[in-house]
Structure formats: C-alpha cells, structure tokens
Coordinates of C-alpha atoms in Angstrom, one line a residue:
Chain A
M735 CA 0.5 -35.5 -50.0
G736 CA 3.0 -32.7 -50.7
R737 CA 0.4 -30.1 -49.6
A738 CA -0.2 -32.0 -46.3
R739 CA 3.5 -32.1 -45.7
R740 CA 3.8 -28.4 -46.3
V741 CA 1.0 -27.8 -43.8
V742 CA 2.7 -29.9 -41.2
V743 CA 6.1 -28.3 -41.7
G744 CA 4.5 -24.8 -41.6
G745 CA 2.8 -25.7 -38.4
L746 CA 6.0 -26.9 -36.9
L747 CA 7.7 -23.7 -38.0
A748 CA 5.0 -21.6 -36.5
L749 CA 5.0 -23.4 -33.2
P750 CA 8.0 -21.4 -31.7
L751 CA 6.2 -18.2 -32.5
V752 CA 3.0 -19.4 -30.8
V753 CA 5.0 -20.5 -27.7
V754 CA 6.9 -17.2 -27.5
G755 CA 3.6 -15.3 -28.0
A756 CA 2.0 -17.2 -25.2
W757 CA 5.0 -16.7 -23.0
I758 CA 4.9 -12.9 -23.5
A759 CA 1.1 -12.8 -23.0
A760 CA 1.5 -14.7 -19.7
G761 CA 4.2 -12.3 -18.6
L762 CA 2.0 -9.4 -19.3
R763 CA -0.8 -11.0 -17.2
R764 CA 1.4 -11.8 -14.2
P765 CA 3.5 -8.7 -13.4
S766 CA 6.9 -9.0 -11.7
A767 CA 8.4 -6.4 -9.6
A768 CA 11.0 -4.0 -10.6
P769 CA 14.0 -4.5 -8.4
T770 CA 14.1 -2.0 -5.6
D771 CA 16.6 0.6 -6.5
A772 CA 17.2 4.0 -5.1
P773 CA 14.3 6.4 -5.4
A774 CA 14.0 7.9 -8.8
P775 CA 15.3 11.4 -9.0
L776 CA 12.8 14.2 -9.2
E777 CA 11.5 14.8 -12.7
P778 CA 10.6 18.0 -14.4
G779 CA 7.0 18.6 -15.3
R780 CA 5.7 17.5 -18.7
E781 CA 5.5 20.0 -21.5
G782 CA 2.0 21.3 -21.6
D783 CA 1.4 21.2 -17.9
P784 CA 0.2 24.4 -16.4
V785 CA 3.2 26.5 -15.4
V786 CA 1.8 27.1 -12.0
G787 CA 2.1 23.4 -11.4
G788 CA 5.8 23.4 -12.2
R789 CA 6.8 26.1 -9.8
A790 CA 7.4 26.0 -6.1
L791 CA 5.6 28.5 -3.9
P792 CA 7.2 31.9 -3.5
G793 CA 8.4 32.4 0.1
F794 CA 8.6 28.7 0.8
P795 CA 11.6 26.4 0.6
P796 CA 11.9 24.0 -2.4
P797 CA 9.4 21.2 -2.0
D798 CA 10.5 17.9 -0.4
A799 CA 8.7 16.0 -3.3
D800 CA 7.7 17.2 -6.7
L801 CA 5.6 14.5 -8.3
P802 CA 4.3 14.6 -11.9
A803 CA 1.1 12.7 -12.6
D804 CA 2.8 9.5 -13.3
R805 CA 4.4 9.4 -9.9
L806 CA 1.5 10.3 -7.7
H807 CA 1.4 6.8 -6.2
E808 CA 4.6 7.6 -4.4
R809 CA 2.6 9.8 -2.1
V810 CA -1.1 8.9 -2.3
D811 CA -0.8 5.1 -2.9
G812 CA -4.2 4.0 -4.1
A813 CA -5.8 7.3 -5.0
E814 CA -3.5 8.1 -8.0
D815 CA -5.8 6.7 -10.7
Y816 CA -8.7 8.8 -9.3
L817 CA -6.6 11.9 -9.2
R818 CA -5.2 11.4 -12.7
A819 CA -8.8 10.8 -14.0
Q820 CA -9.7 14.2 -12.5
G821 CA -6.8 15.9 -14.3
C822 CA -4.2 16.1 -11.5
T823 CA -1.0 17.1 -13.2
R824 CA 1.4 17.5 -10.2
L825 CA 1.7 17.2 -6.5
L826 CA 4.1 19.2 -4.5
V827 CA 4.9 18.2 -0.9
W828 CA 6.6 20.1 1.9
D829 CA 7.4 18.9 5.4
L830 CA 7.3 22.2 7.3
E831 CA 9.0 21.0 10.4
D832 CA 9.2 24.5 11.9
H833 CA 5.4 24.6 11.8
G834 CA 4.9 21.0 12.7
A835 CA 2.8 20.6 9.5
E836 CA 2.8 18.9 6.2
L837 CA 1.7 20.7 3.1
E838 CA 0.4 19.1 -0.1
V839 CA -0.6 21.1 -3.1
F840 CA -2.4 19.2 -5.9
Y841 CA -2.5 21.0 -9.3
F842 CA -5.3 20.2 -11.7
R843 CA -6.0 21.2 -15.2
T844 CA -9.2 23.0 -14.2
A845 CA -10.7 24.7 -11.1
E846 CA -13.7 22.5 -11.5
A847 CA -11.7 19.4 -11.2
A848 CA -9.9 20.7 -8.1
S849 CA -13.3 21.6 -6.6
R850 CA -14.6 18.1 -7.2
V851 CA -11.7 16.5 -5.4
F852 CA -11.9 19.0 -2.6
A853 CA -15.6 18.2 -2.2
R854 CA -14.9 14.5 -2.2
D855 CA -12.5 14.9 0.7
V856 CA -14.4 17.3 2.9
G857 CA -18.1 16.6 2.0
D858 CA -20.5 19.4 2.2
S859 CA -18.9 21.2 5.2
R860 CA -17.2 24.5 4.5
S861 CA -15.6 27.0 6.9
A862 CA -14.1 30.5 6.7
G863 CA -10.5 30.6 5.7
P864 CA -8.3 31.0 2.7
G865 CA -9.0 30.0 -0.9
D866 CA -12.0 30.1 -3.1
E867 CA -13.5 27.4 -0.8
G868 CA -12.1 25.9 2.3
W869 CA -12.5 23.8 5.4
S870 CA -10.6 23.7 8.7
G871 CA -10.7 21.9 12.0
G872 CA -9.0 19.4 14.2
G873 CA -5.5 20.3 13.1
S874 CA -6.0 20.5 9.4
V875 CA -6.9 23.0 6.7
F876 CA -8.0 22.0 3.3
F877 CA -8.8 24.6 0.7
R878 CA -8.9 25.3 -3.1
R879 CA -7.5 28.3 -4.9
G880 CA -8.2 28.2 -8.6
S881 CA -7.0 24.9 -9.9
A882 CA -4.8 24.2 -6.9
Y883 CA -6.1 22.1 -4.0
V884 CA -4.2 22.4 -0.8
K885 CA -4.1 20.1 2.2
L886 CA -2.3 21.4 5.3
V887 CA -2.1 18.9 8.1
S888 CA -0.6 19.3 11.6
V889 CA 1.7 16.4 12.2
S890 CA 2.8 17.5 15.7
A891 CA 1.4 15.9 18.8
P892 CA -0.6 17.5 20.2
P893 CA -1.8 19.1 16.9
G894 CA -1.0 22.7 16.3
T895 CA -3.7 25.2 16.9
D896 CA -6.1 25.9 14.1
E897 CA -5.3 29.6 14.3
G898 CA -1.6 28.8 13.6
L899 CA -2.5 26.6 10.7
L900 CA -4.9 29.1 9.3
G901 CA -2.2 31.7 9.3
L902 CA 0.1 29.4 7.5
A903 CA -2.6 28.4 5.1
A904 CA -3.2 32.1 4.3
R905 CA 0.5 32.4 3.4
V906 CA 0.2 29.4 1.1
D907 CA -2.9 30.9 -0.5
R908 CA -1.1 34.2 -1.2
A909 CA 1.9 32.3 -2.7
I910 CA -0.4 30.3 -5.0
Q911 CA -2.0 33.5 -6.1
D912 CA 1.4 35.0 -6.7
T913 CA 2.2 32.2 -9.1
E914 CA -1.2 32.4 -10.9
P915 CA -0.3 35.2 -13.3
R916 CA 2.4 33.0 -14.7
S917 CA 0.0 30.1 -15.3
S918 CA -0.8 29.2 -18.8
Chain B
M941 CA 12.9 -31.1 -56.7
S942 CA 14.6 -34.1 -55.2
A943 CA 13.9 -35.5 -51.8
D944 CA 17.4 -34.4 -50.7
T945 CA 16.7 -30.8 -51.8
R946 CA 13.4 -30.8 -50.0
R947 CA 15.1 -32.1 -46.8
R948 CA 17.8 -29.5 -47.1
D949 CA 15.1 -26.7 -47.5
V950 CA 13.3 -28.0 -44.4
L951 CA 16.5 -28.1 -42.3
I952 CA 17.4 -24.6 -43.4
R953 CA 13.9 -23.4 -42.4
L954 CA 14.1 -25.2 -39.1
A955 CA 17.5 -23.6 -38.4
K956 CA 16.1 -20.2 -39.2
A957 CA 13.1 -20.8 -36.9
G958 CA 15.5 -21.9 -34.2
A959 CA 17.5 -18.8 -34.6
A960 CA 14.3 -16.7 -34.5
L961 CA 13.2 -18.5 -31.4
G962 CA 16.6 -17.9 -29.8
A963 CA 16.5 -14.2 -30.7
A964 CA 12.9 -13.9 -29.5
G965 CA 13.8 -15.5 -26.2
L966 CA 16.8 -13.2 -25.8
A967 CA 14.6 -10.2 -26.6
G968 CA 12.0 -11.4 -24.1
G969 CA 14.7 -11.8 -21.5
L970 CA 16.0 -8.3 -22.1
G971 CA 12.4 -7.1 -22.0
T972 CA 12.3 -7.8 -18.2
L973 CA 15.3 -5.6 -17.6
S974 CA 14.4 -2.0 -18.3
P975 CA 17.1 0.7 -18.1
G976 CA 18.4 1.1 -14.6
R977 CA 17.4 -2.4 -13.5
R978 CA 20.0 -4.9 -12.7
R979 CA 19.8 -8.6 -13.6
E980 CA 18.6 -10.6 -10.6
A981 CA 19.1 -14.1 -9.6
E982 CA 16.3 -16.6 -10.0
P983 CA 13.5 -15.5 -7.6
A984 CA 13.7 -17.3 -4.2
A985 CA 10.8 -19.4 -3.2
P986 CA 8.7 -18.1 -0.3
P987 CA 9.5 -19.7 3.0
R988 CA 7.3 -22.4 4.4
R989 CA 5.8 -20.9 7.4
L990 CA 4.5 -22.7 10.4
E991 CA 0.7 -22.4 10.5
A992 CA -1.1 -21.0 13.5
P993 CA -3.1 -23.5 15.7
A994 CA -5.9 -24.6 13.5
D995 CA -8.7 -24.3 16.0
G996 CA -8.0 -20.7 17.1
N997 CA -8.7 -21.8 20.6
G998 CA -12.3 -22.7 19.6
V999 CA -13.2 -19.2 18.4
P1000 CA -12.6 -17.7 15.0
L1001 CA -11.9 -14.3 16.4
A1002 CA -12.1 -12.4 19.7
V1003 CA -13.2 -8.8 20.1
A1004 CA -12.6 -6.4 23.0
R1005 CA -14.0 -3.0 23.7
G1006 CA -13.2 -0.3 26.1
G1007 CA -10.1 0.3 28.3
T1008 CA -6.7 1.2 27.0
P1009 CA -5.3 -0.2 23.7
G1010 CA -2.9 -2.3 25.7
A1011 CA -5.6 -3.8 27.9
M1012 CA -7.7 -4.6 24.8
V1013 CA -4.8 -6.4 23.1
R1014 CA -4.1 -8.4 26.3
A1015 CA -7.8 -9.4 26.4
V1016 CA -8.1 -10.6 22.9
V1017 CA -4.8 -12.5 22.9
S1018 CA -5.8 -14.1 26.1
A1019 CA -9.1 -15.1 24.5
M1020 CA -7.2 -16.7 21.7
G1021 CA -5.2 -18.8 24.1
G1022 CA -2.3 -16.6 24.9
M1023 CA 0.6 -15.5 22.8
S1024 CA 2.6 -18.6 23.7
R1025 CA 0.2 -20.5 21.3
F1026 CA 1.5 -18.5 18.5
V1027 CA 5.1 -17.7 19.4
R1028 CA 7.6 -20.2 20.6
R1029 CA 10.7 -19.7 22.7
G1030 CA 13.7 -18.3 20.8
E1031 CA 11.8 -17.5 17.6
T1032 CA 12.2 -14.4 15.6
V1033 CA 8.8 -12.6 15.3
L1034 CA 8.0 -9.9 12.8
V1035 CA 5.2 -7.6 14.1
K1036 CA 3.8 -5.9 11.0
P1037 CA 1.7 -2.8 11.8
N1038 CA 0.4 -0.4 9.2
M1039 CA 3.2 2.1 9.6
A1040 CA 3.1 3.7 6.1
W1041 CA 2.0 7.3 6.7
D1042 CA 3.5 10.5 8.0
R1043 CA 0.6 11.1 10.4
P1044 CA 0.3 11.4 14.1
P1045 CA -1.7 8.6 15.9
D1046 CA -4.9 10.6 16.3
L1047 CA -5.5 10.7 12.6
G1048 CA -5.9 6.9 12.4
A1049 CA -3.7 6.4 9.3
N1050 CA -1.3 4.0 11.1
T1051 CA -1.7 1.3 13.8
H1052 CA -2.0 2.8 17.2
P1053 CA 1.5 2.8 18.9
E1054 CA 0.2 1.4 22.1
V1055 CA -1.4 -1.6 20.3
V1056 CA 1.9 -2.3 18.6
A1057 CA 3.9 -1.9 21.9
E1058 CA 1.6 -4.3 23.7
V1059 CA 1.9 -7.0 21.0
V1060 CA 5.7 -6.6 21.3
R1061 CA 5.6 -7.0 25.1
L1062 CA 3.4 -10.2 24.8
C1063 CA 5.9 -11.7 22.2
V1064 CA 8.8 -10.9 24.6
Q1065 CA 6.9 -12.5 27.5
A1066 CA 6.2 -15.6 25.4
G1067 CA 10.0 -16.0 25.0
A1068 CA 10.6 -14.7 21.5
G1069 CA 14.3 -14.5 20.7
R1070 CA 13.9 -11.3 18.7
V1071 CA 10.9 -9.2 18.0
L1072 CA 11.1 -7.0 14.9
V1073 CA 8.6 -4.3 14.1
G1074 CA 8.8 -3.5 10.4
D1075 CA 7.0 -2.1 7.4
V1076 CA 7.7 -0.6 4.0
P1077 CA 6.3 2.9 4.4
V1078 CA 4.8 5.0 1.6
H1079 CA 6.0 8.2 3.1
D1080 CA 9.5 9.0 4.3
A1081 CA 10.4 6.1 6.6
S1082 CA 12.2 8.1 9.3
R1083 CA 9.4 10.6 9.6
V1084 CA 6.7 7.9 9.6
T1085 CA 8.3 5.8 12.4
E1086 CA 8.6 8.9 14.7
R1087 CA 5.4 10.7 13.9
S1088 CA 3.3 7.6 14.0
G1089 CA 4.6 7.1 17.5
I1090 CA 5.3 3.4 16.6
G1091 CA 9.1 3.7 16.5
P1092 CA 9.6 5.0 20.1
A1093 CA 6.8 2.8 21.5
A1094 CA 8.1 -0.4 19.8
R1095 CA 11.7 0.2 20.9
Q1096 CA 10.7 0.9 24.5
A1097 CA 8.7 -2.3 24.5
G1098 CA 11.8 -4.3 23.5
A1099 CA 11.5 -4.5 19.7
E1100 CA 14.0 -3.8 16.9
L1101 CA 12.5 -1.3 14.4
I1102 CA 13.2 -2.3 10.8
V1103 CA 12.3 -0.1 7.8
P1104 CA 14.0 0.3 4.5
P1105 CA 16.8 0.8 3.8
A1106 CA 17.9 -0.9 7.0
A1107 CA 16.9 -4.3 5.5
G1108 CA 16.8 -5.0 1.8
F1109 CA 14.5 -6.9 -0.5
V1110 CA 14.6 -10.3 -2.0
L1111 CA 13.1 -11.1 -5.4
T1112 CA 10.7 -13.8 -4.3
R1113 CA 8.6 -16.3 -6.2
I1114 CA 4.9 -15.6 -5.3
G1115 CA 3.4 -17.8 -8.0
G1116 CA 0.0 -16.4 -7.6
A1117 CA -2.9 -15.8 -10.0
V1118 CA -1.5 -12.4 -11.0
L1119 CA 1.5 -11.9 -8.8
D1120 CA 4.4 -13.9 -10.2
A1121 CA 7.5 -12.7 -8.5
W1122 CA 8.1 -9.6 -6.5
E1123 CA 10.6 -7.9 -4.2
V1124 CA 9.8 -8.9 -0.6
F1125 CA 11.1 -7.2 2.5
R1126 CA 13.8 -9.4 3.8
P1127 CA 12.6 -9.6 7.5
V1128 CA 9.3 -11.1 6.2
L1129 CA 11.3 -14.0 4.7
E1130 CA 13.6 -14.4 7.7
A1131 CA 11.1 -14.3 10.6
D1132 CA 9.8 -17.5 12.1
R1133 CA 6.5 -15.9 12.7
I1134 CA 4.5 -12.9 11.4
I1135 CA 2.0 -11.2 13.6
N1136 CA -0.1 -8.9 11.5
V1137 CA -1.3 -5.7 13.3
P1138 CA -3.3 -3.6 10.9
V1139 CA -5.5 -0.7 11.4
V1140 CA -9.1 -0.6 10.0
K1141 CA -9.7 2.3 7.6
D1142 CA -11.1 3.5 4.4
H1143 CA -9.1 3.1 1.2
A1144 CA -9.6 5.0 -2.0
L1145 CA -9.0 2.0 -4.2
T1146 CA -10.2 -1.1 -2.2
R1147 CA -12.7 0.7 0.1
L1148 CA -11.3 -1.2 3.0
T1149 CA -7.8 -1.7 4.3
C1150 CA -7.3 -4.1 7.2
G1151 CA -5.3 -7.3 7.6
L1152 CA -5.1 -8.6 4.0
K1153 CA -4.3 -5.3 2.4
N1154 CA -1.7 -4.7 5.1
A1155 CA 0.4 -7.4 3.4
Y1156 CA 1.2 -4.8 0.7
G1157 CA 3.7 -3.6 3.2
F1158 CA 5.7 -6.8 2.7
L1159 CA 6.5 -5.6 -0.8
G1160 CA 9.0 -3.3 -2.3
G1161 CA 9.4 -2.2 -5.9
T1162 CA 6.8 -0.1 -7.6
R1163 CA 3.7 -1.4 -5.8
A1164 CA 1.5 0.9 -7.7
R1165 CA 1.9 -1.4 -10.7
L1166 CA -0.3 -3.8 -8.8
H1167 CA -3.1 -1.4 -8.4
Q1168 CA -4.6 -2.4 -11.8
Q1169 CA -5.2 -5.9 -10.4
I1170 CA -5.2 -5.1 -6.7
H1171 CA -7.9 -7.5 -5.6
P1172 CA -6.3 -10.7 -7.0
A1173 CA -2.9 -9.4 -6.0
I1174 CA -4.1 -9.1 -2.4
A1175 CA -5.6 -12.6 -2.5
D1176 CA -2.2 -13.9 -3.8
L1177 CA -0.5 -12.3 -0.9
A1178 CA -3.0 -13.7 1.5
I1179 CA -2.2 -17.2 0.4
T1180 CA 1.5 -16.7 0.3
F1181 CA 2.2 -15.0 3.6
R1182 CA 0.0 -16.3 6.3
P1183 CA 0.5 -14.6 9.7
A1184 CA 0.4 -16.7 12.8
L1185 CA -2.0 -14.2 14.3
T1186 CA -3.8 -11.1 13.2
I1187 CA -4.6 -8.3 15.7
V1188 CA -6.8 -5.6 14.3
D1189 CA -6.6 -2.1 15.7
A1190 CA -10.0 -0.4 15.6
T1191 CA -9.3 2.0 18.4
R1192 CA -10.1 4.8 16.0
V1193 CA -11.4 4.2 12.4
M1194 CA -10.7 6.5 9.5
T1195 CA -14.0 6.5 7.7
R1196 CA -13.1 8.5 4.6
G1197 CA -10.1 10.0 2.8
G1198 CA -8.1 6.9 3.2
P1199 CA -5.5 5.7 3.0
T1200 CA -3.7 9.0 3.8
G1201 CA -6.5 10.9 5.5
G1202 CA -5.5 14.0 7.3
R1203 CA -8.8 15.2 8.9
A1204 CA -9.6 14.3 12.5
E1205 CA -13.2 14.8 11.6
D1206 CA -13.1 11.7 9.5
V1207 CA -11.8 9.5 12.3
R1208 CA -14.4 7.8 14.5
P1209 CA -13.4 6.6 17.9
E1210 CA -14.4 2.9 17.9
W1211 CA -12.2 1.8 20.8
A1212 CA -12.1 -1.9 19.8
V1213 CA -9.4 -4.5 19.1
A1214 CA -10.0 -7.9 17.5
A1215 CA -7.7 -10.9 17.1
G1216 CA -7.8 -14.2 15.3
T1217 CA -6.3 -16.6 12.9
D1218 CA -9.0 -16.3 10.3
A1219 CA -7.7 -13.3 8.3
V1220 CA -10.8 -13.1 6.1
A1221 CA -13.1 -13.1 9.1
L1222 CA -11.2 -10.2 10.7
D1223 CA -11.3 -8.2 7.5
A1224 CA -15.1 -8.9 7.3
W1225 CA -15.4 -7.6 10.8
G1226 CA -13.4 -4.5 9.9
A1227 CA -15.6 -4.0 6.8
R1228 CA -18.7 -3.9 8.9
L1229 CA -17.2 -1.2 11.1
L1230 CA -17.0 0.9 7.9
G1231 CA -20.6 0.0 6.9
I1232 CA -19.4 -2.1 4.0
D1233 CA -20.8 -5.5 3.1
P1234 CA -17.8 -7.8 3.0
A1235 CA -19.2 -9.5 0.0
D1236 CA -18.8 -6.3 -1.9
I1237 CA -15.0 -6.4 -1.5
P1238 CA -13.6 -8.5 -4.3
Y1239 CA -10.4 -9.4 -2.6
L1240 CA -12.2 -10.8 0.4
V1241 CA -14.4 -13.0 -1.8
L1242 CA -11.3 -14.1 -3.7
A1243 CA -9.4 -14.9 -0.6
E1244 CA -12.3 -16.8 0.9
G1245 CA -12.7 -18.8 -2.4
R1246 CA -9.0 -19.8 -2.1
G1247 CA -9.4 -21.1 1.4
V1248 CA -7.8 -18.3 3.4
G1249 CA -10.7 -17.9 5.7
S1250 CA -14.4 -17.3 6.0
I1251 CA -16.4 -14.1 5.7
R1252 CA -19.2 -15.6 7.7
N1253 CA -16.9 -16.1 10.7
G1254 CA -16.6 -12.3 11.0
L1255 CA -20.3 -11.5 10.9
G1256 CA -23.2 -12.1 13.1
R1257 CA -23.3 -11.4 16.7
L1258 CA -19.8 -11.8 18.1
E1259 CA -19.2 -12.1 21.7
E1260 CA -17.3 -9.0 22.8
I1261 CA -15.1 -8.7 25.9
R1262 CA -15.7 -5.6 27.9
V1263 CA -12.4 -4.2 29.2
G1264 CA -12.5 -1.9 32.1
A1265 CA -10.9 1.5 31.7

C-alpha cells in the first residue's frame, strides 16, 4: 500500500517535468520568428577561415556585404545549405554602381569545391576570359580563380557590354590573385 | 513515521515541484528571448480574409500566350470574370509580386514590371480604394524596387510601393503544422484583398518557386530558419494567407540558378501568363513549365492534401488564349 502511494506521489511529482519537457519539444518542432530588428552588423570571419576570404579585394572599395557562412541566407536565400555543404566560408558582395554591375565573390575551402559550384551554375559551357575557368555572355561573367568563385552580373538596363564586363572581371581576377599569397 | 509527518513530507515535495515548475516555465519563457530580442505582445491572430468566388468563373485557371505582358494579364483576368469579381469598390488591395532580387527584368528573377503594372491598373479600374505593391526583398530593398523595374511601373500605374522599413511587421499567430507564430509584413494583415503575382522560376531548395513559395515574402524575421522545414512551412502559409486571385508571370522562365540567377542564358522566353483562384493548380502549371512533375514537389502535395487546391486542375490540356501582339 505504502509502495503504491509512493509510486502515485512520484508520478504526480514527475508530471510537471513531463509537461515542461513536452512543451519545450513542441516549441522546438514549431519555430517562431525572431522579431525583426535592424540588420545585424557585419561580423568578422571565423578563426580558421582562409585569410583570403577575410579580405576585401585590393583596388576595390569595401564590400557592401561581407557574409560569413552562417549568414549566406541573407544573400542567396535557399542555396545556403548547399553552399555550406560545399565548404563555402564567406561571400563578399559589391554593388558597383559606376559599372552598372553587381559582384559576388564566394570563397571556398578548396578549389575543387569552388569548381563544383561553378560547374553547377554554368553547366558544361566554358568561354575565354579570366580565371582558371570561366563563362561569359548576355551581361554576366562567372569565373573561378583558385578557391574563389566570382559572379559578375550587369544590373543596368540595357545590360552592359560583355567587353566592359570582361575588363572588369579581369580586374577582379587580378585582385583575387593579389590576395592569394596571403591565404593560409 | 506518523500520517502527519508523511503528509508534511508530501506537501514539501509538492511545493518544491511547484517551485521547479515555475522556474522551468520562467526559463522556458526566457528561452524565447535571445539577446537583442525584445519581448513581444501575444501574437495577433491572422485576419479572416474574404475568399475568392468559389467557382473561379467555371474554370480553375486561364492561360494566355503571345502579345504584351499587359495584354496577357487583361486576357486571363477577363477569362476569370474580370477584376471586379475579386476586388470591391473602396477596398485596399495588396498586389504581391516576387520583388526580392537586385536584378533587371530580363534575368527573370522578379515578376515582370509590366505584369505588375497591368494588375494595378485593373485593380484601380475595379474601384479599389488603395492599391499597394509590396514585398519583403532579400536583397537591398531600394535597389530591388528600382532595378526590377517594378517600383517605377507600379507607381506610374497608380499604386503605392511598400517595402520595409516603410511598413513594419506584426508577430502573428500562424498556428500551422510547423509554423507557429511569425513576423508578418503589416500590409498583408491590413489589406482587404491580396492578389499574388509571382514569377515562375527554378529554386535551389524547392526546385520550383511560383505562387505558394511567393508567400515567403509576407514574412520578416530570419526566414532562413524555415528552410529546414520549408515544404510544410509553405503549406502552412498557403492555408493561412489565401489570395483572392493569383496571376502567374511566365513571360520568361529562369530554368536554373534560382532563385537569384544572373545568367540570361538560363532564362527561357515562355511568353505566357496564367490566372486563377486555385493556387495549387497554378503552381502545378508552373512546375510543368520547368519540366517538373508537380507530385515531386512536397509542398504542393501537402497543400493539396490540406485542401488548398488541386494539382490535377493545373495539368492536362488547358485551353489557352492566344493574344495578338
């Protein structure tokens, strides 16, 4: 009888913990939004990231966005998991208004990873241009230099000439190479 | 041990359990407020929205091809019975394009500006009191509105352009399968009607973005947190926010590299516009344009299962309106 009572009392005492545990589990399963505050300030790169990914490009203004891996969604919204899985450590973004172009530089841990992502975007087509491999046409230039993957897109209407973009892409390519000796 | 002693022990244990429960509850409450967040009031319930005419004028969706974007919009809205079936005099209408990307119109990342402008004009002609064109862009809002061409086109057609931070967000009870409460763009809650005007394109995560995925633009906060459960989250949004009418822009279709894109080579001129009240059917139609079986898109299957619409209505041989150039 005494044992049965202890079991009942123990069960009653455990009930709040069960309820709280279920409540926490339900909360984890049904996410709520973080209230919308001002955009988070730019964060420095994580320790261990390639140095090249933590530097802006020589000869270019500071980037408009400097996103470590955990903030890629702010720019790519939907592709962040894929990019992180490929080893993307950082994304730098410039709005080059003087050139009517937008520049994105994705840094990866390896050149092979950068090449995979580049190939996923452009398929089998390649064209002459900057970088270890590249593609250009229709107002955009995509290329890879080492572990950096560059997307340069004309955002002016009508699009800028491919020649103009290729000249700009060549500058970007040189700037990336200038930073490479400092990479880890 | 006497009965009184045992009772005292039990009461002490219950008191300790109560204190633990209170402490756990407090800790749980604090757990929803990470540093930098502010305590919010209880989430508001989503507004009850007037449903679109149930019969869709006898057709689940209308498709037009050829001609200008504006002419195709007029043709499909006319086939659905005219804009006055969906918008009443004096109402505030939110026109919701895909206006999330810092990209010019030719790249197909955003809804075509002429499609948006024509929808605005039809709403104005139907007697709408206010027509708002709004979205919560991923890229910088001021650049997006201008470079997409939607901002100038919408204003010229008589709309008010609304993007954050011009209007705030309201923590809103969604009460969905995975989406409990979230920050919702205030115009979405305050409009009498929503007209969804998505573009069809490839998406890295969901394969397709069309009408249902476009509802992500109703939300603020860190939307990427939803990406782990994106399919049920989209289905939750489809049930909560039902547009009066959906008009799909397929004038050009981004076939790869979505949602951002950036290569004209990946954009296929399709030169079509579709409209309807069955949001699932319209997404199914959009999926077929990308060569995707709609049954392979989990959020479409989930939305259909929850009564949002019918995949079958978007398949088969649909009668298309040919619009002269």
